[in-house]
Each structure stands twice: as C-alpha cells, then as structure tokens.
Short mmCIF file of C-alpha atoms in Angstrom, two decimals:
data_model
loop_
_atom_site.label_atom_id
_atom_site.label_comp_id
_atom_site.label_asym_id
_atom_site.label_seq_id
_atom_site.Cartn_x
_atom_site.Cartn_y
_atom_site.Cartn_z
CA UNK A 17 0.00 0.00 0.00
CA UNK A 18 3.12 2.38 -0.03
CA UNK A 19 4.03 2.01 -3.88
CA UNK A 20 4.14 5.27 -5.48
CA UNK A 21 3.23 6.88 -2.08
CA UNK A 22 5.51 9.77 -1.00
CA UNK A 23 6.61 9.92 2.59
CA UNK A 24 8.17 12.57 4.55
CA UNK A 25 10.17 11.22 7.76
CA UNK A 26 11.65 13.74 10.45
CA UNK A 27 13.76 12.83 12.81
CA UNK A 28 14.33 14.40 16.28
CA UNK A 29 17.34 14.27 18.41
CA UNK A 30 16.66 11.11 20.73
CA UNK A 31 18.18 8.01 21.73
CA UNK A 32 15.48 6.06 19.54
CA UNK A 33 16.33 7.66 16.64
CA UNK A 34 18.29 4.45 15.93
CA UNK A 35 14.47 2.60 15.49
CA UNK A 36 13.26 5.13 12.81
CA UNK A 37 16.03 3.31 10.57
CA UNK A 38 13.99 0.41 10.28
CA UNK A 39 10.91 2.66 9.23
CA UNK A 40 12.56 4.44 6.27
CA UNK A 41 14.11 1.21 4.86
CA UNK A 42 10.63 -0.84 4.61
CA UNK A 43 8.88 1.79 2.97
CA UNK A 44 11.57 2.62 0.31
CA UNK A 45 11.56 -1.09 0.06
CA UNK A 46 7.84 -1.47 -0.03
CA UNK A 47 7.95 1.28 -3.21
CA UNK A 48 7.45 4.56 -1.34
CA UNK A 49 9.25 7.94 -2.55
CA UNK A 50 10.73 8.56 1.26
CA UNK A 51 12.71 11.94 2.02
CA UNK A 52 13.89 12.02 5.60
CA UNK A 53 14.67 15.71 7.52
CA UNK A 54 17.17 15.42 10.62
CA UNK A 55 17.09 18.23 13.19
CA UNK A 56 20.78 19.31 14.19
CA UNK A 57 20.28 17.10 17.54
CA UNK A 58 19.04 13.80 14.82
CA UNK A 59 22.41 14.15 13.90
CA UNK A 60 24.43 13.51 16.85
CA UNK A 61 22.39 9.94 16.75
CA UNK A 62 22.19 8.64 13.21
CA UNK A 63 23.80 10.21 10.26
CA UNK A 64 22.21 12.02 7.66
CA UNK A 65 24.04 9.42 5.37
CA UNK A 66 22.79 6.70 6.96
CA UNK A 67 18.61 7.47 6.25
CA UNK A 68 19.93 8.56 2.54
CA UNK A 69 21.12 5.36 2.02
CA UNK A 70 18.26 3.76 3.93
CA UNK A 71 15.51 6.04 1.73
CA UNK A 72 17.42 5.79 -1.54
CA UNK A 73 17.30 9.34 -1.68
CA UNK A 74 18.91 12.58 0.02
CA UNK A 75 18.70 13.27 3.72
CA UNK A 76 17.69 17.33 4.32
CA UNK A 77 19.79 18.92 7.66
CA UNK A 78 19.23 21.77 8.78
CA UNK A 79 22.56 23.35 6.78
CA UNK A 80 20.17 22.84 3.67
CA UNK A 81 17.67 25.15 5.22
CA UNK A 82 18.13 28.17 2.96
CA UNK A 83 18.86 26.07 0.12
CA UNK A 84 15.72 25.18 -2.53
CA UNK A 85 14.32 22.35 -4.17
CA UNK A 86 13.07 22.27 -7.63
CA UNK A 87 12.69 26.44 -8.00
CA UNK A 88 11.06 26.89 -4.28
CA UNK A 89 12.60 27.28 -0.49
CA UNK A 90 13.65 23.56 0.65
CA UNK A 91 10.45 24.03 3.57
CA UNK A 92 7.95 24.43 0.66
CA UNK A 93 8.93 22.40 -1.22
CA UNK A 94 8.95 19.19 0.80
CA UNK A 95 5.70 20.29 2.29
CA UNK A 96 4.12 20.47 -0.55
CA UNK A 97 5.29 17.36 -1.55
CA UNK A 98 4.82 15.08 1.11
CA UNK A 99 1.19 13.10 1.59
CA UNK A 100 2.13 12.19 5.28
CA UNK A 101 4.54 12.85 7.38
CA UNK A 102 6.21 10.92 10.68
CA UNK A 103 8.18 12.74 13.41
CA UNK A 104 9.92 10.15 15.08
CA UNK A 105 10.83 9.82 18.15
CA UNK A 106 9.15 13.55 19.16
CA UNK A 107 11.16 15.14 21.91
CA UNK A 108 9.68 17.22 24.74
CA UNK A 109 11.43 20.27 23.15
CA UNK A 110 10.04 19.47 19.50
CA UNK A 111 6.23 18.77 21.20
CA UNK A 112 6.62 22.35 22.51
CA UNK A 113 7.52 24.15 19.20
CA UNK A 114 5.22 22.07 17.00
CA UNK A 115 2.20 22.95 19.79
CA UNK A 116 3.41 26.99 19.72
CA UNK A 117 3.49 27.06 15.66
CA UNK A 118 7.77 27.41 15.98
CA UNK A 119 9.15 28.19 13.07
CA UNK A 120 12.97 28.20 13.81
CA UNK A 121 14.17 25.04 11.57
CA UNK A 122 13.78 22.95 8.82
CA UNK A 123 11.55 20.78 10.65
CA UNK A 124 9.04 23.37 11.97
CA UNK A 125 9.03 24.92 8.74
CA UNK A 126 8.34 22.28 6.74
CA UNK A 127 5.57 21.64 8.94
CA UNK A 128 4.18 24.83 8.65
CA UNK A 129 4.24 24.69 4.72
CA UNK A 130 2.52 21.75 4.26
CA UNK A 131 -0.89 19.88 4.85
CA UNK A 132 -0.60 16.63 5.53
CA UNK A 133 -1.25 14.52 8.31
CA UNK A 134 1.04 13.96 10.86
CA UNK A 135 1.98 11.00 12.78
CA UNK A 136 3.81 11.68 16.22
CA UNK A 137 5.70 9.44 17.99
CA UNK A 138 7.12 10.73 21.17
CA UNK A 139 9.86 9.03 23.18
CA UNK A 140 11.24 10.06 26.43
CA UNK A 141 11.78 9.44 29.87
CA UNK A 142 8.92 8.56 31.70
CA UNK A 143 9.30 11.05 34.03
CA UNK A 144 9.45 13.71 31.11
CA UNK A 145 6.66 12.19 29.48
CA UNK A 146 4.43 12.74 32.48
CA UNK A 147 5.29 15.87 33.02
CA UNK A 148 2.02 18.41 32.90
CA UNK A 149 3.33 21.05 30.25
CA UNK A 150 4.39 17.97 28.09
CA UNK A 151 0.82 16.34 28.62
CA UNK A 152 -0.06 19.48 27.78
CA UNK A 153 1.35 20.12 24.69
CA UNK A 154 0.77 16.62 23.51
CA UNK A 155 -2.90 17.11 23.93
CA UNK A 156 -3.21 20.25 22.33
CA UNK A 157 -1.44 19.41 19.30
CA UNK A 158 -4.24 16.00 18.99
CA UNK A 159 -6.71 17.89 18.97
CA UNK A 160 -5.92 19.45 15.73
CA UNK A 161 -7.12 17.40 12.69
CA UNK A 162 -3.59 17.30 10.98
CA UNK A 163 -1.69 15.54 14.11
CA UNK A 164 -2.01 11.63 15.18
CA UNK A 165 -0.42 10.28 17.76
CA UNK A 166 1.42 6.70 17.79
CA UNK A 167 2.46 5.50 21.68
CA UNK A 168 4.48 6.38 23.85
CA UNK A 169 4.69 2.46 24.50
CA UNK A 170 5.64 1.12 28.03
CA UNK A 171 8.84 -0.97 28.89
CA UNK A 172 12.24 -0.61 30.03
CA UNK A 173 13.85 2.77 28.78
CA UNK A 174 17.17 3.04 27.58
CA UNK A 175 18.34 5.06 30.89
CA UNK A 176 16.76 2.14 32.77
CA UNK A 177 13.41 3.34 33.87
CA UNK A 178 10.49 1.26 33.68
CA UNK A 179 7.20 3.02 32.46
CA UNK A 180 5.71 4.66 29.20
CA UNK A 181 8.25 6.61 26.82
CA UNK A 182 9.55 3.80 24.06
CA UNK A 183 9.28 4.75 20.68
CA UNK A 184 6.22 3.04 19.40
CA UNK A 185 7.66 -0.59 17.11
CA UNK A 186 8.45 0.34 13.41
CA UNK A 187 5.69 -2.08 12.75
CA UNK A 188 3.28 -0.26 14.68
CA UNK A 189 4.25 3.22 13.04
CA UNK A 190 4.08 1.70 9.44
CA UNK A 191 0.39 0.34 9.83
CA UNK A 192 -0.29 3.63 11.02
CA UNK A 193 1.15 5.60 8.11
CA UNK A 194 -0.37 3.25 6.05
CA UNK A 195 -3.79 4.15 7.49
CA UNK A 196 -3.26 7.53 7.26
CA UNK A 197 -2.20 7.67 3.58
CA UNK A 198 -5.19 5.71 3.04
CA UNK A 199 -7.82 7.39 5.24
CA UNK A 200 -6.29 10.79 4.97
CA UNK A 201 -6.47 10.47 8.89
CA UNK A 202 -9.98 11.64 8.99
CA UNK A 203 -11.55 10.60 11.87
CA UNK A 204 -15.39 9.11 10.74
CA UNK A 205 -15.52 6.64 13.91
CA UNK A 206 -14.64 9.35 16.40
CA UNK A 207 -16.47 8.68 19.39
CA UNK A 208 -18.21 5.23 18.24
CA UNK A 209 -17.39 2.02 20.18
CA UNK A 210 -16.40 -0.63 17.74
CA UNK A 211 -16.04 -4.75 18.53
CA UNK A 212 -14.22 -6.77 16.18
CA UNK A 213 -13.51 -10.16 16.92
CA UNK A 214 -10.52 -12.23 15.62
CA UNK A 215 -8.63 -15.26 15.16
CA UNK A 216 -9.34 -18.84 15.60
CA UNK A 217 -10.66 -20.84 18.49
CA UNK A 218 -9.16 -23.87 20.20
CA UNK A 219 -11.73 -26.99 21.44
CA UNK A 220 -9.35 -28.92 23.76
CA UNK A 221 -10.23 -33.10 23.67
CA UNK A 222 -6.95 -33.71 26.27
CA UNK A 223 -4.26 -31.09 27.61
CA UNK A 224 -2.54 -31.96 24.21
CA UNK A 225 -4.83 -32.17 21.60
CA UNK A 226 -7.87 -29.61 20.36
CA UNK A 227 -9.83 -29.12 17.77
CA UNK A 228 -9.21 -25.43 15.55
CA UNK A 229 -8.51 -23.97 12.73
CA UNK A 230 -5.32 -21.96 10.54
CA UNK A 231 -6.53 -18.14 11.43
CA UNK A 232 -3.86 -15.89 12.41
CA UNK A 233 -6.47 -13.37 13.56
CA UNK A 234 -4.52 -10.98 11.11
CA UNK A 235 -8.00 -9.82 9.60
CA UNK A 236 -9.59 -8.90 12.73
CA UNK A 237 -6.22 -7.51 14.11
CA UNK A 238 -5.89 -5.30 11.19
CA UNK A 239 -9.92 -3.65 11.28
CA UNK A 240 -9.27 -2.98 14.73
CA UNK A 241 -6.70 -1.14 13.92
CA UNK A 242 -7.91 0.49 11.10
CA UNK A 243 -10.73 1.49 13.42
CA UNK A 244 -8.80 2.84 16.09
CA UNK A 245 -6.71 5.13 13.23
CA UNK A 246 -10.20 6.41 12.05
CA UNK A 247 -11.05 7.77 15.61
CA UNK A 248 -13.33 4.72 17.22
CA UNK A 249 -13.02 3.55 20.52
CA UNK A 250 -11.72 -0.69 19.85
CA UNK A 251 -12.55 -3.63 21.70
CA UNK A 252 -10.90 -6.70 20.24
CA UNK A 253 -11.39 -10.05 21.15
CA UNK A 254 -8.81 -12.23 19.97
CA UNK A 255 -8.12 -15.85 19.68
CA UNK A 256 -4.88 -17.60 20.21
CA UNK A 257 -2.62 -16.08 17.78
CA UNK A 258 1.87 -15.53 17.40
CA UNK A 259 0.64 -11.86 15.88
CA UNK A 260 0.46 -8.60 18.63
CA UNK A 261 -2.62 -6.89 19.26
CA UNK A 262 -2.30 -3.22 18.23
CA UNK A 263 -1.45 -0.96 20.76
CA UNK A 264 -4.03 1.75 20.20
CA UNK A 265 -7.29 -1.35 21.30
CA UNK A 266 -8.09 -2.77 24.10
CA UNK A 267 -7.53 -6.81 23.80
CA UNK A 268 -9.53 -9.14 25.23
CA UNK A 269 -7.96 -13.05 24.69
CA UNK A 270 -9.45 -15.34 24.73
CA UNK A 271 -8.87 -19.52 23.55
CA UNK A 272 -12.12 -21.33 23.29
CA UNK A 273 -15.46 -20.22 22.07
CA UNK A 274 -17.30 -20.27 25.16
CA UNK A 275 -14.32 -17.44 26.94
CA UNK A 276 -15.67 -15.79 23.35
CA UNK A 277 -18.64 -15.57 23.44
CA UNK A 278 -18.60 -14.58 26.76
CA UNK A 279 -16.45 -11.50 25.40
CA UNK A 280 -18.14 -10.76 23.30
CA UNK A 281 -21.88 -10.63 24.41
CA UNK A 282 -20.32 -8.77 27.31
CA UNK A 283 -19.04 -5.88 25.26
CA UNK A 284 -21.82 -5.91 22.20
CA UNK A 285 -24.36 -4.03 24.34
CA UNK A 286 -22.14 -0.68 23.78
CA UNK A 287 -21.10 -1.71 20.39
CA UNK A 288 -22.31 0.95 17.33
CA UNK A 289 -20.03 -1.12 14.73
CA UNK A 290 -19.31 -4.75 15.07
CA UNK A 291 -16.87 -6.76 13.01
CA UNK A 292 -17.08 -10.95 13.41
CA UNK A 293 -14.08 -11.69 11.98
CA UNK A 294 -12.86 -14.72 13.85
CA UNK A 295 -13.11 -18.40 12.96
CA UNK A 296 -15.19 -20.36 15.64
CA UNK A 297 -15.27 -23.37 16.06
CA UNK A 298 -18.82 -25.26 14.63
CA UNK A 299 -18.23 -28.20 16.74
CA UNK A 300 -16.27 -28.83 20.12
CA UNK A 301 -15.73 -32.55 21.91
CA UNK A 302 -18.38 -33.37 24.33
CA UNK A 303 -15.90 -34.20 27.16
CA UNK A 304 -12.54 -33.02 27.91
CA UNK A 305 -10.28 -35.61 29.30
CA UNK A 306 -8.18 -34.47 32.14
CA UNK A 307 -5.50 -36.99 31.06
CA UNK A 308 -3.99 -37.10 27.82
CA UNK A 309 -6.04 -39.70 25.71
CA UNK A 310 -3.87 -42.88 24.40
CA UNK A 311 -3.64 -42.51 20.55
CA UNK A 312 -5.10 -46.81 20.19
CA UNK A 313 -8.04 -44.94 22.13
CA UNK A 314 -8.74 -41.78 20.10
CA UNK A 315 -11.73 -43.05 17.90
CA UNK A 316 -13.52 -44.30 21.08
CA UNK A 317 -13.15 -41.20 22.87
CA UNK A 318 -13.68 -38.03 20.02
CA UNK A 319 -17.51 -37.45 20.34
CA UNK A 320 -18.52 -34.17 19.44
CA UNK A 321 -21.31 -31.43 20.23
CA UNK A 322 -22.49 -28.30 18.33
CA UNK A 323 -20.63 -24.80 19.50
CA UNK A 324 -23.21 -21.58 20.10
CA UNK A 325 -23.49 -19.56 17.43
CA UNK A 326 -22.31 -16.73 18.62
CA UNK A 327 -23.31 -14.67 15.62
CA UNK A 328 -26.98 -15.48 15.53
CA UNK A 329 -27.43 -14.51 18.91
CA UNK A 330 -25.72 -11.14 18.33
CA UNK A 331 -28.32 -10.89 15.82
CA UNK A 332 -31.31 -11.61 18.27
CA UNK A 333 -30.05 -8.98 20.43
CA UNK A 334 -28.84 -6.46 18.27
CA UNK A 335 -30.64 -2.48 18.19
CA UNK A 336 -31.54 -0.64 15.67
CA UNK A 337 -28.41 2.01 15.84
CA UNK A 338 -26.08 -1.87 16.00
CA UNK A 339 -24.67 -2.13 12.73
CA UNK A 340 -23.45 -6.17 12.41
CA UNK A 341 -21.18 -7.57 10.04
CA UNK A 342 -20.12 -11.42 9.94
CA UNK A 343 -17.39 -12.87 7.86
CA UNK A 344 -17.93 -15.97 6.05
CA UNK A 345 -14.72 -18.04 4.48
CA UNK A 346 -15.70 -20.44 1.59
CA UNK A 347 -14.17 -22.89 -1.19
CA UNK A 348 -14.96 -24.00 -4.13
CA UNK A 349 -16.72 -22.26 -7.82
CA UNK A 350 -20.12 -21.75 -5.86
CA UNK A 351 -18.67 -20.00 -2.70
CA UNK A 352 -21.25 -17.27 -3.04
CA UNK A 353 -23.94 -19.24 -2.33
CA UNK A 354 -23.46 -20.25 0.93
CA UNK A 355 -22.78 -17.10 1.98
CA UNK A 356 -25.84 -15.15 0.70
CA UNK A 357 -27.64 -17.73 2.92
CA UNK A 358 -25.71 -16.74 5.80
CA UNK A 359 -26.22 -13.33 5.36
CA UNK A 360 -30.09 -14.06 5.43
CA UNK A 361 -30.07 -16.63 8.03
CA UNK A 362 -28.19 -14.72 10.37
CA UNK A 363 -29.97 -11.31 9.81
CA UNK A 364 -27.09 -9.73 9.64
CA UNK A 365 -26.66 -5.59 7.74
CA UNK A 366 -23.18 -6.79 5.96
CA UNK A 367 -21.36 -10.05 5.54
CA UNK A 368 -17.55 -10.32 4.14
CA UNK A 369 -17.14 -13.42 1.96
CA UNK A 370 -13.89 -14.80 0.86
CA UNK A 371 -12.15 -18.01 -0.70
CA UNK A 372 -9.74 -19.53 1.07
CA UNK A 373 -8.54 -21.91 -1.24
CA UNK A 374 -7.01 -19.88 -3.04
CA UNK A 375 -3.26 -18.80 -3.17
CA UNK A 376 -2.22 -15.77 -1.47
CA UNK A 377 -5.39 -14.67 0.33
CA UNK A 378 -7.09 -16.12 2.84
CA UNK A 379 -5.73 -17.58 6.24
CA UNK A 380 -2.94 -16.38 7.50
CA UNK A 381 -1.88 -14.40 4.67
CA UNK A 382 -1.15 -10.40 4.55
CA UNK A 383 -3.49 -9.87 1.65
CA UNK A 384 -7.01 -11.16 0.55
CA UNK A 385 -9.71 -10.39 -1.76
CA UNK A 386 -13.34 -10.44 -0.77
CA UNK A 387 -17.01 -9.75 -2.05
CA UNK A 388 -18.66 -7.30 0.15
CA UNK A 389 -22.78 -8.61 0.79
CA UNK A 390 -25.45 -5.47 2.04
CA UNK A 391 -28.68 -6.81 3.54
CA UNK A 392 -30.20 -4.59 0.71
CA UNK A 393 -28.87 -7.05 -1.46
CA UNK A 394 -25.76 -4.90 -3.00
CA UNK A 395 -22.76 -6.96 -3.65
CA UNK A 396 -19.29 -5.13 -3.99
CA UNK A 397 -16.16 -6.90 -5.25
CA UNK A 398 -13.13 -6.17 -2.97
CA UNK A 399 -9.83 -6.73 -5.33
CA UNK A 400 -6.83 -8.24 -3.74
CA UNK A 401 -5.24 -6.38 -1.57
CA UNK A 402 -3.54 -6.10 1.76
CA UNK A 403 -5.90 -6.61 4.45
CA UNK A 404 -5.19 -3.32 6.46
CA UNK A 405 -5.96 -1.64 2.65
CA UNK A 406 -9.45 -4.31 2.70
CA UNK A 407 -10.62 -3.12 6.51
CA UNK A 408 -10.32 0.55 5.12
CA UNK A 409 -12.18 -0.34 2.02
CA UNK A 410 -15.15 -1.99 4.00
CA UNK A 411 -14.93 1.04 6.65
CA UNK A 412 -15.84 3.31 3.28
CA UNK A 413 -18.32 1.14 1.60
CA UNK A 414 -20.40 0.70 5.15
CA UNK A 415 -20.21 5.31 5.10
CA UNK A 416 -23.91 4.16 3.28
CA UNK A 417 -26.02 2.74 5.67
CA UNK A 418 -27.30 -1.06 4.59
#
C-alpha cells in the first residue's frame, strides 16, 4: 500500500532515533518515494548518510535550510510534496515548538508549509513524558485534525526506567502511516465504540490435543486497527494467535469459544459497529479428558457437540443504531452461495465473503480479496489487496447505511 506513495520522515534528536532506521528502509523497500529531515540534535544519533542510504534518496539537515528544491525554499517544497509525514521519536522540546506554531528550523518549517497529516511518535523518559506542560502540549497538538499520535509504548527505557516513553515498534508506526495515507487520517468513527472479533478458536479433547482452525487473527487484528486510526473507541477479542494486538485497542484473549462468546456478548451491548471476523469453532468434543487420551483410544473417545453460534445470537439482540457484520470463508466455484444464505439466516446488515482456497489470500496471509454482501442485497467486489488496505475499504463502503 506504499508504492508510489511519497513519505516525509523527520527525525528528532533522541536516543530512539536508531528505530526510525527500520521505518525508512521498509517503505523505500515497499515502493514509497521517502525523504527524511534530521534536526541538528538527529544528527548527533544517526547520520544524515545513513537514512539517505536507507531512503534511496537525500537526507535534508538543517545546513540545507536556505537552500531550494526544484525552483522553491527547501520548507515548501517538501511540504508540498509530502502526503504524510512521521516525526519520530518527538522530543519534549520538539512537542513544545510544533504545539506553539515554531518556526525556527527545517523541521518546523516544513511543517508549517505543508498539509498533511502527521503522525507523532514521542519518546522520552517517563518522568518527562508525564510531566504536565508535556501532557499538555501533547494534547493540544491532537486535537488538531492534521496531528495523530502513535504510543508512547511502556517498557524498560534506555536510561533504565520502567514506564511509558519507548518509541512506538516500526511495525506499529508503518500500519499507522499506512492508514493515514489511506484514510487521509480523517476521523469518521470518532467517538463510536467498535467490537471486532478475531482469530481462531481452540476446542481442547486432552491437555494436548484440540480441535481449531489456521486463522492468524490478522483480519480482525488489522480492522481494529484500522478502526482505532479512524477515531473509534476498539474492543478486540482475539483468539490464540503468534501476531500482537495493536497498541491503540483494548484486547480481550481469549482460547475457546465459550471465553468468546462470553467477550463478546459482554461488550456488544455498547457496540455501534461490530466486526465478526474470527473463525469459531462449529463443533467442540463433548468431554474433555483431564489426562492425555492414548492414541489406540482416540476413535472411542472423540464425540462431538455443536458450538453456540455466537453470531446469531448477536443478531437476536442487536438495536436498531447496532450495525453487524459477519465474515464468512468459503471454497470452491459456488462460494457465493453459501454465503448469501448466511447473510439471510443470520440477519445480519453486511457479511464479508472470501475463498480460502485460493493462493495468497485467505488464512494467515497479509493480503485477501473479498465480495462485500449489504442486507439490501448490494454486492461489492473487494480486489486483492492487503488486508489493512481491505478493513479501510469496508470502513468506506459501510459510510452508506445497509
């Protein structure tokens, strides 16, 4: 989702700095046009030479402030030209000029000249982090459309404090930008409460053995996110899974699909937007054995009983300002089929209906392609695509009320 896509990366002077490398070599990697800017103090922590090489492109100091760039002052010029920009790691000092409107570098010039959305991610010491003209400043400059924020995350510090001040993961700051380029940060689910569930479920027969399923939860890890970027306030309920929750939800995991469905009832009462992404288990065994079975004794012992269907009785209880959307993966030429019915049977206002026998979508995979079912009866193809780029497409398509 970065190919083509022109990214401006600013770098402040702290120890973190070091992090930020990572960011500007995926997306050059992933296709992106990436200039980076280094403050004077950037410098004293990675070289300018180091993110040109990283970025494939020239690093801007501040010595190239009064130079220009294709006929215009360098600050224009790479404000204009930049579609989103990252400030990473944001000092104390650079949260205070960027909340005041500063305009005594490259940096806060460039800011100045340009439009785009901004992502922020401080990191500090905790005790600098908490400070109140720091909150401060870090709250005013949120509530202006333009400005995101990304972490602080918590953790050990590199002075050795324990608390909230790490730069957020490169990961973390790349699904981010990624949302932003996308979205063009507006915020549409500002003050909704959305519930996605994700991931698979595991039906234990023995402490060793249990009945599931190849979800990653990467779908319904991805729309949460994708919700939280957009503004909405994220539960996520989440099956066992080697992927992180993002840091901007609130994660509820869980294993089987009764601790899920006890989740997620729980939290549906608040829910304006819910996503059913996650792959429960139809069926579980009727007993589970304390002791691990013998294997000469597993055909004797594997008797099975129906799961709840947690999704139809979302759909009993549901209100009229609920919007519910299920997920429904298929195989085979006639996978539409089946899921029209479910989309009926299950009164739901969308369903999200893919093929997962097919290469390079599906489970586990970073990408998928989908066709997008209204209770109105609309169908909308979804082209393949990665599937933080699909949970933004189905966030615009659902704008229109089913």
């Amino acid at each position: 989702m970065f190919a083509g896509r022109r990214v401006l990366v600013a770098v402040t002077g702290g120890i973190a700095a070091y992090k930020v490398c990572e960011v500007v070599s995926t997306l050059a990697q992933a296709g992106a046009s990436v200039r980076v800017l280094l403050t004077e103090a950037a410098e004293r922590f990675v070289s300018a030479l180091t993110f040109a090489t990283l970025a494939r492109a020239r690093a801007y100091t501040d010595a190239d402030f009064w130079s220009a760039e294709h006929g215009a002052p360098l600050h224009i010029a790479l404000g204009q030209w930049a579609e989103v920009i990252l400030i990473a790691p944001v000092t104390a000092h650079t949260l205070a000029r960027l909340a005041l409107g500063l305009a005594d570098d490259l940096l806060t010039n460039t800011v100045l000249a340009s439009s785009a959305p901004i992502l922020l991610a401080p990191a500090m010491n905790t005790q600098m982090w908490e400070q109140e003209p720091v909150a401060a400043h870090a709250q005013t400059l949120i509530t202006r459309p333009r400005y995101h924020l990304s972490g602080p995350g918590r953790g050990r510090l590199a002075c050795d404090a324990v608390g909230a001040g790490r730069l957020s993961e490169p990961a973390v700051l790349l699904r981010h930008l990624g949302s932003l380029l996308w979205s063009g940060g507006k915020q549409d689910l500002a003050g909704k409460t959305v519930l996605v569930t994700g991931g698979g479920t595991r039906e234990f027969l023995d402490p060793v053995r249990f009945i599931g399923n190849p979800s990653s939860g990467r779908m319904g890890i991805e729309l949460a996110a994708a919700c939280a970027h957009r503004g909405g306030t994220v539960h996520l309920v989440l099956g066992p899974t080697h992927l992180e929750a993002p840091p901007e939800v609130d994660c509820h995991p869980v294993v089987g699909a009764a601790q899920m469905a006890q989740a997620t009832f729980a939290l549906f009462e608040r829910a304006h937007l819910t996503f059913m992404a996650a792959a429960v288990a139809d069926v579980r065994p009727s007993q589970i054995h304390i002791d691990k079975i013998p294997k000469n004794q597993l055909g004797n012992r594997l008797t099975l009983e129906p799961v709840e269907d947690i999704l139809l009785e979302l759909s009993r209880r549901k209100q009229p300002w609920q919007t519910l959307v299920g997920f429904a993966a298929q195989t085979g030429e006639d996978w539409l089929v089946p899921a029209a019915a479910k989309l009926k049977a299950k009164h739901l206002d969308w369903l999200v209906a893919n093929r997962v026998d097919l290469q390079e979508q599906g489970f586990g995979g970073d990408n998928n392609q989908a066709m997008l079912l209204s209770s109105r009866g609309d169908m909308h193809a979804i082209p393949l695509m990665s599937k933080l780029e699909m949970a933004h497409r189905l966030l615009d398509r659902m704008e229109t009320p089913a």
